[in-house]
Short mmCIF file of C-alpha atoms in Angstrom, two decimals:
data_model
loop_
_atom_site.label_atom_id
_atom_site.label_comp_id
_atom_site.label_asym_id
_atom_site.label_seq_id
_atom_site.Cartn_x
_atom_site.Cartn_y
_atom_site.Cartn_z
CA UNK A 18 23.37 171.16 -114.59
CA UNK A 19 21.39 173.37 -112.19
CA UNK A 20 22.00 177.04 -111.47
CA UNK A 21 21.78 179.19 -108.35
CA UNK A 22 22.89 182.61 -107.17
CA UNK A 23 25.44 182.96 -104.40
CA UNK A 24 23.84 182.81 -100.88
CA UNK A 25 20.44 181.92 -102.36
CA UNK A 26 18.72 178.63 -101.59
CA UNK A 27 18.03 176.29 -104.48
CA UNK A 28 15.74 173.28 -103.99
CA UNK A 29 15.06 170.01 -105.78
CA UNK A 30 13.37 166.72 -104.91
CA UNK A 31 13.76 162.94 -105.13
CA UNK A 32 11.00 160.34 -105.11
CA UNK A 33 11.49 156.75 -104.02
CA UNK A 34 9.93 153.96 -106.05
CA UNK A 35 10.34 151.79 -103.01
CA UNK A 36 7.59 152.40 -100.47
CA UNK A 37 8.13 152.76 -96.73
CA UNK A 38 5.51 152.36 -94.05
CA UNK A 39 7.05 155.18 -91.99
CA UNK A 40 9.45 157.07 -94.28
CA UNK A 41 10.27 159.84 -91.81
CA UNK A 42 11.56 157.37 -89.21
CA UNK A 43 12.88 154.69 -91.57
CA UNK A 44 14.95 156.74 -94.02
CA UNK A 45 17.74 159.27 -93.55
CA UNK A 46 18.95 161.03 -96.70
CA UNK A 47 21.99 163.24 -97.27
CA UNK A 48 23.43 165.10 -100.22
CA UNK A 49 27.23 165.03 -100.46
CA UNK A 50 28.36 168.27 -102.07
CA UNK A 51 31.90 168.85 -103.32
CA UNK A 52 32.86 172.48 -103.82
CA UNK A 53 35.23 174.09 -106.34
CA UNK A 54 38.15 173.69 -103.94
CA UNK A 55 37.43 170.04 -103.22
CA UNK A 56 35.84 170.52 -99.79
CA UNK A 57 32.90 168.19 -99.14
CA UNK A 58 29.74 169.13 -97.25
CA UNK A 59 27.12 166.71 -95.93
CA UNK A 60 23.75 168.41 -96.50
CA UNK A 61 20.76 166.73 -94.84
CA UNK A 62 17.63 166.26 -96.96
CA UNK A 63 14.12 166.50 -95.51
CA UNK A 64 11.11 164.29 -95.89
CA UNK A 65 8.43 166.16 -97.85
CA UNK A 66 5.58 163.67 -97.37
CA UNK A 67 4.69 160.42 -99.09
CA UNK A 68 7.79 158.88 -100.67
CA UNK A 69 9.39 162.23 -101.55
CA UNK A 70 12.45 163.98 -100.08
CA UNK A 71 13.76 167.45 -100.88
CA UNK A 72 17.16 169.09 -100.70
CA UNK A 73 17.91 172.77 -100.18
CA UNK A 74 21.38 174.11 -100.72
CA UNK A 75 23.15 177.46 -100.82
CA UNK A 76 26.79 178.49 -101.05
CA UNK A 77 28.51 181.80 -100.23
CA UNK A 78 31.10 181.07 -102.95
CA UNK A 79 30.61 181.14 -106.71
CA UNK A 80 31.79 178.19 -108.76
CA UNK A 81 30.88 174.69 -109.92
CA UNK A 82 29.67 172.16 -107.36
CA UNK A 83 29.21 168.41 -107.77
CA UNK A 84 26.82 166.37 -105.66
CA UNK A 85 25.60 162.84 -105.09
CA UNK A 86 22.88 161.32 -102.94
CA UNK A 87 23.42 158.97 -99.99
CA UNK A 88 20.61 157.03 -98.32
CA UNK A 89 20.52 155.07 -95.07
CA UNK A 90 18.80 152.27 -97.04
CA UNK A 91 21.61 150.91 -99.25
CA UNK A 92 19.14 148.93 -101.38
CA UNK A 93 17.17 151.96 -102.55
CA UNK A 94 18.50 152.75 -106.03
CA UNK A 95 16.31 155.87 -106.35
CA UNK A 96 17.88 157.48 -103.27
CA UNK A 97 21.47 156.29 -103.57
CA UNK A 98 24.14 157.56 -105.91
CA UNK A 99 22.02 160.07 -107.83
CA UNK A 100 24.48 162.73 -108.98
CA UNK A 101 24.59 166.11 -110.65
CA UNK A 102 26.23 169.50 -110.70
CA UNK A 103 25.32 173.02 -109.67
CA UNK A 104 26.71 176.26 -111.04
CA UNK A 105 26.70 179.08 -108.46
CA UNK A 106 27.00 182.61 -109.84
CA UNK A 107 27.49 185.90 -107.93
CA UNK A 108 24.36 187.41 -106.42
CA UNK A 109 23.47 190.81 -107.88
CA UNK A 110 19.99 191.27 -106.42
CA UNK A 111 18.57 193.95 -104.12
CA UNK A 112 18.65 192.12 -100.74
CA UNK A 113 21.70 193.27 -98.75
CA UNK A 114 21.45 190.22 -96.50
CA UNK A 115 22.02 187.96 -99.52
CA UNK A 116 24.74 190.19 -100.97
CA UNK A 117 26.76 190.02 -97.77
CA UNK A 118 25.92 186.43 -96.86
CA UNK A 119 25.06 184.55 -93.66
CA UNK A 120 26.43 185.44 -90.26
CA UNK A 121 29.46 184.33 -88.31
CA UNK A 122 31.29 185.43 -85.18
CA UNK A 123 33.88 188.11 -85.95
CA UNK A 124 37.56 187.64 -85.12
CA UNK A 125 37.30 189.86 -82.02
CA UNK A 126 34.70 187.45 -80.57
CA UNK A 127 32.59 190.47 -79.57
CA UNK A 128 30.26 191.00 -82.51
CA UNK A 129 28.75 189.27 -85.51
CA UNK A 130 29.53 189.88 -89.14
CA UNK A 131 28.44 188.63 -92.56
CA UNK A 132 30.56 186.09 -94.42
CA UNK A 133 32.04 188.89 -96.52
CA UNK A 134 33.26 190.66 -93.36
CA UNK A 135 30.54 193.31 -93.16
CA UNK A 136 29.76 194.00 -89.47
CA UNK A 137 26.23 193.07 -88.36
CA UNK A 138 24.56 195.14 -85.62
CA UNK A 139 21.84 192.85 -84.23
CA UNK A 140 18.47 194.52 -83.69
CA UNK A 141 16.05 191.71 -83.00
CA UNK A 142 12.33 191.45 -82.46
CA UNK A 143 10.44 188.76 -80.56
CA UNK A 144 7.80 186.83 -82.53
CA UNK A 145 7.86 183.60 -80.53
CA UNK A 146 4.57 182.37 -82.02
CA UNK A 147 4.92 184.03 -85.40
CA UNK A 148 4.63 180.75 -87.35
CA UNK A 149 1.12 179.99 -86.08
CA UNK A 150 -2.03 180.86 -88.02
CA UNK A 151 -3.02 183.57 -85.55
CA UNK A 152 -0.59 185.79 -87.47
CA UNK A 153 -2.23 185.27 -90.84
CA UNK A 154 -0.28 184.56 -93.99
CA UNK A 155 0.33 186.43 -96.20
CA UNK A 156 -1.15 189.81 -95.35
CA UNK A 157 -0.49 190.14 -91.62
CA UNK A 158 2.90 188.47 -91.59
CA UNK A 159 4.12 190.57 -94.50
CA UNK A 160 2.68 193.73 -92.93
CA UNK A 161 4.64 193.10 -89.75
CA UNK A 162 7.84 192.19 -91.59
CA UNK A 163 7.64 195.36 -93.68
CA UNK A 164 7.22 197.49 -90.58
CA UNK A 165 10.20 195.92 -88.83
CA UNK A 166 12.45 196.10 -91.88
CA UNK A 167 11.55 199.77 -92.38
CA UNK A 168 12.49 200.52 -88.77
CA UNK A 169 15.86 198.80 -89.11
CA UNK A 170 15.22 195.46 -87.42
CA UNK A 171 17.38 192.74 -88.93
CA UNK A 172 16.61 189.68 -86.75
CA UNK A 173 13.37 187.96 -85.73
CA UNK A 174 13.41 185.39 -82.91
CA UNK A 175 10.77 182.83 -83.85
CA UNK A 176 9.93 179.37 -82.47
CA UNK A 177 9.66 176.40 -84.83
CA UNK A 178 6.24 175.29 -83.61
CA UNK A 179 7.01 173.82 -80.17
CA UNK A 180 5.89 176.91 -78.27
CA UNK A 181 6.12 178.42 -74.81
CA UNK A 182 3.08 179.19 -72.71
CA UNK A 183 1.04 176.16 -73.79
CA UNK A 184 0.81 172.39 -73.66
CA UNK A 185 1.82 170.39 -76.76
CA UNK A 186 -0.91 170.29 -79.40
CA UNK A 187 -2.77 173.27 -77.95
CA UNK A 188 -4.93 174.58 -80.82
CA UNK A 189 -3.44 178.06 -80.38
CA UNK A 190 -0.13 176.72 -81.72
CA UNK A 191 -1.41 175.33 -85.01
CA UNK A 192 -0.82 176.92 -88.38
CA UNK A 193 -2.93 176.49 -91.52
CA UNK A 194 -1.70 172.88 -91.89
CA UNK A 195 -1.97 171.83 -88.25
CA UNK A 196 0.84 171.08 -85.82
CA UNK A 197 4.53 170.48 -86.55
CA UNK A 198 4.35 166.92 -85.25
CA UNK A 199 1.71 164.22 -85.25
CA UNK A 200 0.21 163.24 -81.87
CA UNK A 201 2.63 161.53 -79.47
CA UNK A 202 5.48 162.95 -81.59
CA UNK A 203 5.27 159.91 -83.86
CA UNK A 204 6.57 161.79 -86.90
CA UNK A 205 6.96 165.26 -88.36
CA UNK A 206 4.12 166.95 -90.25
CA UNK A 207 5.71 168.25 -93.50
CA UNK A 208 2.63 170.31 -94.35
CA UNK A 209 3.12 172.44 -91.25
CA UNK A 210 6.62 173.30 -92.42
CA UNK A 211 5.42 173.98 -95.96
CA UNK A 212 3.47 176.89 -94.45
CA UNK A 213 6.38 177.85 -92.22
CA UNK A 214 8.63 177.92 -95.32
CA UNK A 215 6.61 180.78 -96.80
CA UNK A 216 7.16 182.88 -93.70
CA UNK A 217 10.85 182.08 -93.21
CA UNK A 218 11.64 182.76 -96.87
CA UNK A 219 9.76 186.05 -96.71
CA UNK A 220 11.80 187.22 -93.71
CA UNK A 221 14.98 186.61 -95.69
CA UNK A 222 13.63 188.49 -98.71
CA UNK A 223 12.80 191.36 -96.34
CA UNK A 224 16.44 191.41 -95.20
CA UNK A 225 15.68 189.90 -91.78
CA UNK A 226 17.70 187.02 -90.29
CA UNK A 227 15.46 184.32 -88.78
CA UNK A 228 16.77 183.30 -85.37
CA UNK A 229 15.06 179.91 -85.29
CA UNK A 230 14.29 178.58 -81.81
CA UNK A 231 13.88 174.82 -81.96
CA UNK A 232 11.49 174.47 -79.05
CA UNK A 233 10.74 175.74 -75.59
CA UNK A 234 12.83 174.13 -72.92
CA UNK A 235 10.26 171.84 -71.37
CA UNK A 236 9.79 170.00 -74.66
CA UNK A 237 12.90 168.10 -73.59
CA UNK A 238 10.45 166.35 -71.25
CA UNK A 239 7.32 166.52 -73.39
CA UNK A 240 8.99 165.06 -76.49
CA UNK A 241 12.32 163.70 -75.26
CA UNK A 242 15.89 164.01 -76.54
CA UNK A 243 15.46 161.69 -79.53
CA UNK A 244 12.47 163.62 -80.92
CA UNK A 245 14.23 166.96 -80.45
CA UNK A 246 17.27 165.62 -82.26
CA UNK A 247 15.03 164.57 -85.17
CA UNK A 248 13.30 167.96 -85.00
CA UNK A 249 16.63 169.76 -85.27
CA UNK A 250 17.92 167.66 -88.13
CA UNK A 251 14.71 168.51 -89.96
CA UNK A 252 15.09 172.24 -89.21
CA UNK A 253 18.68 172.26 -90.44
CA UNK A 254 17.63 170.43 -93.62
CA UNK A 255 14.78 172.88 -94.35
CA UNK A 256 16.35 176.17 -93.24
CA UNK A 257 20.13 175.76 -93.21
CA UNK A 258 20.35 177.09 -96.78
CA UNK A 259 19.01 180.42 -95.50
CA UNK A 260 21.09 183.00 -93.55
CA UNK A 261 19.80 181.91 -90.13
CA UNK A 262 20.92 181.78 -86.51
CA UNK A 263 20.11 178.64 -84.53
CA UNK A 264 18.74 178.92 -80.99
CA UNK A 265 18.76 175.48 -79.39
CA UNK A 266 15.85 176.21 -77.03
CA UNK A 267 13.89 178.89 -75.25
CA UNK A 268 14.29 179.10 -71.46
CA UNK A 269 16.25 175.89 -71.65
CA UNK A 270 16.46 175.25 -67.90
CA UNK A 271 12.97 176.43 -66.98
CA UNK A 272 10.81 173.57 -65.77
CA UNK A 273 7.19 173.40 -66.87
CA UNK A 274 4.90 175.84 -65.08
CA UNK A 275 3.07 173.08 -63.20
CA UNK A 276 6.17 171.12 -62.16
CA UNK A 277 6.94 170.32 -58.54
CA UNK A 278 8.16 173.25 -56.45
CA UNK A 279 10.82 171.22 -54.64
CA UNK A 280 14.08 173.15 -55.18
CA UNK A 281 16.45 170.24 -54.58
CA UNK A 282 14.57 168.18 -57.15
CA UNK A 283 14.56 171.14 -59.54
CA UNK A 284 18.33 171.61 -59.28
CA UNK A 285 18.91 167.93 -60.01
CA UNK A 286 16.68 168.32 -63.04
CA UNK A 287 18.58 171.39 -64.25
CA UNK A 288 21.86 169.49 -64.05
CA UNK A 289 20.35 166.77 -66.22
CA UNK A 290 19.02 169.36 -68.65
CA UNK A 291 22.43 171.03 -69.04
CA UNK A 292 23.80 167.69 -70.17
CA UNK A 293 20.95 167.10 -72.59
CA UNK A 294 21.09 170.58 -74.13
CA UNK A 295 24.85 170.28 -74.52
CA UNK A 296 24.38 167.05 -76.42
CA UNK A 297 21.72 168.62 -78.61
CA UNK A 298 23.91 171.65 -79.40
CA UNK A 299 26.63 169.24 -80.52
CA UNK A 300 24.08 167.46 -82.72
CA UNK A 301 22.92 170.72 -84.30
CA UNK A 302 26.51 171.58 -85.14
CA UNK A 303 27.07 168.14 -86.65
CA UNK A 304 23.93 168.41 -88.81
CA UNK A 305 24.71 171.92 -90.12
CA UNK A 306 27.11 172.01 -93.10
CA UNK A 307 27.01 175.84 -93.13
CA UNK A 308 28.34 176.61 -89.66
CA UNK A 309 25.57 179.04 -88.68
CA UNK A 310 25.97 180.64 -85.24
CA UNK A 311 24.36 178.72 -82.39
CA UNK A 312 22.95 180.25 -79.22
CA UNK A 313 20.47 179.23 -76.53
CA UNK A 314 17.77 181.36 -74.93
CA UNK A 315 18.19 181.12 -71.18
CA UNK A 316 16.43 181.55 -67.91
CA UNK A 317 19.26 184.01 -67.12
CA UNK A 318 22.64 183.43 -68.79
CA UNK A 319 22.98 181.41 -71.98
CA UNK A 320 26.39 180.11 -70.92
CA UNK A 321 24.77 178.57 -67.82
CA UNK A 322 22.29 176.47 -69.82
CA UNK A 323 24.94 174.02 -71.04
CA UNK A 324 27.80 172.08 -69.45
CA UNK A 325 30.39 173.54 -71.82
CA UNK A 326 29.82 177.19 -72.80
CA UNK A 327 32.37 176.87 -75.61
CA UNK A 328 29.74 174.86 -77.49
CA UNK A 329 27.89 178.16 -78.06
CA UNK A 330 28.75 181.01 -80.42
CA UNK A 331 26.61 183.74 -78.81
CA UNK A 332 25.80 184.27 -75.13
CA UNK A 333 22.12 185.26 -74.99
CA UNK A 334 20.66 186.70 -71.77
CA UNK A 335 17.18 186.98 -70.30
CA UNK A 336 17.19 189.68 -67.64
CA UNK A 337 13.62 190.05 -66.35
CA UNK A 338 10.21 191.61 -66.85
CA UNK A 339 9.90 193.49 -63.57
CA UNK A 340 9.96 197.01 -64.94
CA UNK A 341 12.30 199.49 -63.28
CA UNK A 342 13.76 196.85 -60.98
CA UNK A 343 15.01 195.00 -64.07
CA UNK A 344 17.08 197.91 -65.35
CA UNK A 345 20.05 197.67 -63.00
CA UNK A 346 19.87 193.87 -63.08
CA UNK A 347 20.17 193.92 -66.85
CA UNK A 348 23.37 195.97 -66.86
CA UNK A 349 24.80 193.85 -64.03
CA UNK A 350 24.15 190.70 -66.07
CA UNK A 351 25.64 192.18 -69.23
CA UNK A 352 28.86 193.04 -67.38
CA UNK A 353 29.00 189.57 -65.87
CA UNK A 354 28.48 187.88 -69.25
CA UNK A 355 31.12 190.05 -70.93
CA UNK A 356 33.60 188.96 -68.28
CA UNK A 357 32.77 185.27 -68.58
CA UNK A 358 35.02 182.84 -70.43
CA UNK A 359 35.11 181.86 -73.19
CA UNK A 360 34.78 185.20 -74.92
CA UNK A 361 31.80 185.45 -77.28
CA UNK A 362 29.29 188.08 -78.44
CA UNK A 363 26.73 188.92 -75.75
CA UNK A 364 23.10 189.79 -76.51
CA UNK A 365 20.12 190.52 -74.32
CA UNK A 366 17.58 188.23 -75.97
CA UNK A 367 14.63 189.01 -73.70
CA UNK A 368 13.89 191.82 -71.26
CA UNK A 369 10.91 193.97 -70.26
CA UNK A 370 8.61 193.63 -73.27
CA UNK A 371 7.10 197.00 -74.01
CA UNK A 372 3.75 197.16 -72.19
CA UNK A 373 4.18 194.00 -70.12
CA UNK A 374 2.66 194.19 -66.63
CA UNK A 375 1.16 197.47 -67.91
CA UNK A 376 4.63 199.01 -67.59
CA UNK A 377 8.03 199.00 -69.32
CA UNK A 378 7.09 201.77 -71.73
CA UNK A 379 9.18 203.40 -74.40
CA UNK A 380 11.65 205.21 -72.13
CA UNK A 381 12.65 201.87 -70.61
CA UNK A 382 13.24 200.38 -74.06
CA UNK A 383 15.62 203.25 -74.81
CA UNK A 384 17.42 202.81 -71.50
CA UNK A 385 17.86 199.08 -72.06
CA UNK A 386 19.19 199.42 -75.60
CA UNK A 387 21.61 202.23 -74.94
CA UNK A 388 23.01 201.02 -71.61
CA UNK A 389 23.50 197.46 -72.87
CA UNK A 390 25.15 198.47 -76.14
CA UNK A 391 27.45 201.06 -74.56
CA UNK A 392 28.45 198.46 -71.97
CA UNK A 393 29.55 196.12 -74.75
CA UNK A 394 26.77 193.99 -76.24
CA UNK A 395 26.65 193.06 -79.93
CA UNK A 396 23.13 194.42 -80.32
CA UNK A 397 19.78 194.00 -78.63
CA UNK A 398 16.46 192.19 -78.91
CA UNK A 399 13.24 194.12 -78.36
CA UNK A 400 9.83 192.68 -77.60
CA UNK A 401 6.26 193.99 -77.45
CA UNK A 402 3.67 192.48 -75.14
CA UNK A 403 0.80 191.15 -77.25
CA UNK A 404 3.03 190.60 -80.27
CA UNK A 405 5.22 187.77 -78.98
CA UNK A 406 2.18 185.53 -78.46
CA UNK A 407 0.08 187.08 -81.26
CA UNK A 408 -3.01 188.34 -79.49
CA UNK A 409 -5.87 188.86 -81.91
CA UNK A 410 -8.29 191.71 -81.36
CA UNK A 411 -11.31 189.44 -81.64
CA UNK A 412 -9.64 186.60 -79.71
CA UNK A 413 -6.85 187.30 -77.22
CA UNK A 414 -4.37 184.52 -76.57
CA UNK A 415 -5.84 183.85 -73.13
CA UNK A 416 -4.35 182.25 -70.05
CA UNK A 417 -0.97 180.63 -69.75
CA UNK A 418 -0.81 177.20 -68.08
CA UNK A 419 -0.32 178.94 -64.73
CA UNK A 420 -3.84 180.33 -65.12
CA UNK A 421 -3.22 184.04 -65.79
CA UNK A 422 -2.95 186.00 -69.01
CA UNK A 423 0.02 188.20 -69.82
CA UNK A 424 -2.35 190.78 -71.30
CA UNK A 425 -4.77 191.30 -74.17
CA UNK A 426 -3.07 193.99 -76.30
CA UNK A 427 -3.72 192.98 -79.94
CA UNK A 428 -0.61 192.28 -82.00
CA UNK A 429 -1.54 195.01 -84.50
CA UNK A 430 -1.54 197.56 -81.67
CA UNK A 431 1.57 196.10 -80.06
CA UNK A 432 3.76 196.40 -83.15
CA UNK A 433 2.96 200.12 -83.28
CA UNK A 434 4.17 200.80 -79.74
CA UNK A 435 6.72 203.63 -79.99
CA UNK A 436 9.71 201.81 -78.52
CA UNK A 437 10.30 199.77 -81.66
CA UNK A 438 10.76 202.89 -83.81
CA UNK A 439 13.01 204.48 -81.19
CA UNK A 440 15.38 201.51 -81.18
CA UNK A 441 15.47 201.81 -84.96
CA UNK A 442 16.60 205.45 -84.56
CA UNK A 443 19.37 204.22 -82.23
CA UNK A 444 20.62 201.60 -84.67
CA UNK A 445 20.71 204.08 -87.56
CA UNK A 446 22.75 206.52 -85.50
CA UNK A 447 25.29 203.88 -84.51
CA UNK A 448 25.66 202.61 -88.07
CA UNK A 449 27.08 206.00 -89.06
CA UNK A 450 30.20 205.08 -87.06
CA UNK A 451 32.49 202.03 -86.69
CA UNK A 452 30.29 200.72 -83.90
CA UNK A 453 31.99 197.30 -83.95
CA UNK A 454 35.16 198.98 -82.68
CA UNK A 455 33.40 200.60 -79.73
CA UNK A 456 34.76 199.93 -76.26
CA UNK A 457 33.09 200.97 -73.03
CA UNK A 458 34.78 204.04 -71.55
CA UNK A 459 32.92 205.02 -68.37
CA UNK A 460 35.86 207.25 -67.43
CA UNK A 461 35.01 209.58 -70.33
CA UNK A 462 32.08 211.08 -68.40
CA UNK A 463 31.65 212.10 -64.78
CA UNK A 464 29.49 211.21 -62.95
CA UNK A 465 29.11 207.86 -64.68
CA UNK A 466 27.23 204.65 -64.06
CA UNK A 467 28.75 202.06 -61.76
CA UNK A 468 27.63 198.87 -60.06
CA UNK A 469 26.17 200.89 -57.19
CA UNK A 470 24.43 203.44 -59.46
CA UNK A 471 23.13 202.25 -62.84
CA UNK A 472 21.04 205.38 -63.46
CA UNK A 473 23.95 207.64 -64.33
CA UNK A 474 25.69 208.27 -67.67
CA UNK A 475 27.26 205.64 -69.96
CA UNK A 476 30.02 206.23 -72.50
CA UNK A 477 31.64 204.24 -75.27
CA UNK A 478 33.25 204.81 -78.64
CA UNK A 479 36.50 204.86 -80.55
CA UNK A 480 39.22 207.25 -79.31
CA UNK A 481 39.96 209.94 -81.84
CA UNK A 482 36.89 209.07 -83.91
CA UNK A 483 33.64 209.20 -81.93
CA UNK A 484 32.33 209.26 -78.39
CA UNK A 485 28.74 208.34 -77.58
CA UNK A 486 27.31 209.16 -74.15
CA UNK A 487 23.86 208.09 -73.00
CA UNK A 488 22.42 210.27 -70.24
CA UNK A 489 19.34 208.68 -68.62
CA UNK A 490 16.54 210.97 -67.52
CA UNK A 491 17.49 210.33 -63.88
CA UNK A 492 20.98 211.73 -64.60
CA UNK A 493 19.89 214.82 -66.54
CA UNK A 494 19.73 216.94 -63.36
CA UNK A 495 23.50 216.76 -63.09
CA UNK A 496 23.73 218.20 -66.62
CA UNK A 497 21.37 221.07 -65.78
CA UNK A 498 23.46 221.91 -62.72
CA UNK A 499 26.60 222.08 -64.87
CA UNK A 500 28.04 219.15 -62.94
CA UNK A 501 28.51 216.64 -65.78
CA UNK A 502 31.94 216.59 -67.38
CA UNK A 503 33.42 214.94 -70.41
CA UNK A 504 36.98 213.96 -69.59
CA UNK A 505 40.19 212.80 -71.26
CA UNK A 506 39.50 214.84 -74.40
CA UNK A 507 42.49 215.18 -76.72
CA UNK A 508 43.63 218.80 -76.80
CA UNK A 509 44.84 218.41 -80.39
CA UNK A 510 41.50 217.07 -81.72
CA UNK A 511 38.78 219.26 -83.19
CA UNK A 512 35.53 217.93 -81.76
CA UNK A 513 32.04 218.53 -83.05
CA UNK A 514 29.12 217.72 -80.80
CA UNK A 515 25.38 217.23 -81.03
CA UNK A 516 22.55 216.00 -78.89
CA UNK A 517 20.56 213.13 -80.37
CA UNK A 518 16.98 212.83 -79.16
CA UNK A 519 16.52 209.05 -78.69
CA UNK A 520 12.75 209.48 -78.76
CA UNK A 521 12.48 211.27 -82.10
CA UNK A 522 15.84 210.80 -83.83
CA UNK A 523 16.19 214.58 -84.15
CA UNK A 524 19.65 216.09 -83.70
CA UNK A 525 20.47 219.36 -81.91
CA UNK A 526 23.79 220.74 -83.05
CA UNK A 527 26.27 221.93 -80.42
CA UNK A 528 28.96 223.09 -82.82
CA UNK A 529 32.62 222.92 -81.88
CA UNK A 530 33.43 221.36 -78.51
CA UNK A 531 36.60 222.79 -77.03
CA UNK A 532 38.04 221.19 -73.87
CA UNK A 533 39.88 223.14 -71.20
CA UNK A 534 43.59 222.65 -70.61
CA UNK A 535 42.84 219.53 -68.54
CA UNK A 536 40.97 217.90 -71.42
CA UNK A 537 37.58 218.45 -69.83
CA UNK A 538 34.35 219.97 -71.11
CA UNK A 539 31.25 220.87 -69.12
CA UNK A 540 28.24 219.26 -70.80
CA UNK A 541 25.75 221.91 -71.88
CA UNK A 542 22.03 221.76 -71.28
CA UNK A 543 19.82 219.84 -73.70
CA UNK A 544 16.58 221.43 -74.95
CA UNK A 545 14.19 219.56 -72.64
CA UNK A 546 14.18 217.33 -69.57
CA UNK A 547 14.39 213.71 -70.73
CA UNK A 548 17.04 211.12 -71.60
CA UNK A 549 19.56 212.15 -74.28
CA UNK A 550 22.42 210.77 -76.34
CA UNK A 551 25.42 213.07 -76.64
CA UNK A 552 27.75 212.47 -79.58
CA UNK A 553 31.24 213.93 -80.05
CA UNK A 554 32.86 213.41 -83.42
CA UNK A 555 36.62 213.73 -83.47
#
């Protein structure tokens, strides 16, 4: 009998007395787990090197579990039929992520929640290359994780070794044990993932959900569909026991930087890629006994990266890095995604990294978070230029394959950029209210943002409970002229209002808010000229 706590990964190993020349490619091993209610799960095992395989398992339910081993080689008596039992007890530790359990899509198909029903407000950070040795383990990785957890981040988007912005086997992508695959993608390198394990497990202990990106999109060509399917089975085997989100690929339809510029040829290629990514998403779902949410990081819309959008659980967007010109585009894309069928949670997974192109500073990070959330997203992913590719002070990342660098800001300067803290203030404010019940209500404020004018006010909330209005800096002049109105206020409700400074998190109390007999209230002046969040509690 083995023992484990609810939602916590437990691991054990099996060694084959029969030797294989190429065990990774010759042997496939599964653990068949039968739960207290009789339901069976097929849990993939992973090759650990030599003639050894390991199994990781976790369950969100307490009880007694029975298991037995099944091997693709029926003649291997060491890897077939081995059986045992596991007693899972309730988790009573300090990590809220483990208390509440892994994520799933909520019944409203608009937000995510933990397995126990606790709503999950996604605040992600972008560490694409965070598993490479340029972010040193343990000190630097743990330093960064502690900072993000303290600020309220609860997701990290991280690539499982097959990175953007470089050729395969570029030395910048190695960790302390080398590359994730051997040359020519002959077989996996378990030692690479031993080092990755330390980082992934630490994120979970810090209360952060790893959003594991299998590869960048052009690895479908570099490695091919069969290798990526093997890669994903391995990822599910190693990390499925953790509370993760799967991201099938990054920029799934983007061709390699140096590919032909012929557009007709490119569109033919994208059609082929949609088919291949759809097949891989189906494979990921078939490998995963836990049912973790699956998304795909896009060139624009996640739902456009696959033939059948219903294969996805979360629609992730990438909306541009062009500074101010990306702002309106981002809101336009959010509205389009929210109106697309099938209904699913929408997240901006990449936009305007703070500091990219020597622009996109903190005020733009605030605008992007607040406008997207109040329009209807399930959260937001932030990014800092210099952090996503892990620039080192003594050795910047250098040029991308296209020949130009994205910038040399060191990662340990980038993570201190002020926008990250300011999005943490935003998340903490929203978590005081039933944010998962928020609906967009542009009609609550006048003038308000529309397709022709994205720089005006945004409003959302729960009628009778709370109204949240974001007033961009460009719209603050209307407030100072006494020309901004809150509308449709209930005459029988006692409202209390305050201004929330999205830069500092400081609140400025407005006291009782009393509408006129038409249910309107003229918005009073904030203390200084800048963007503000106005909150009315009913």
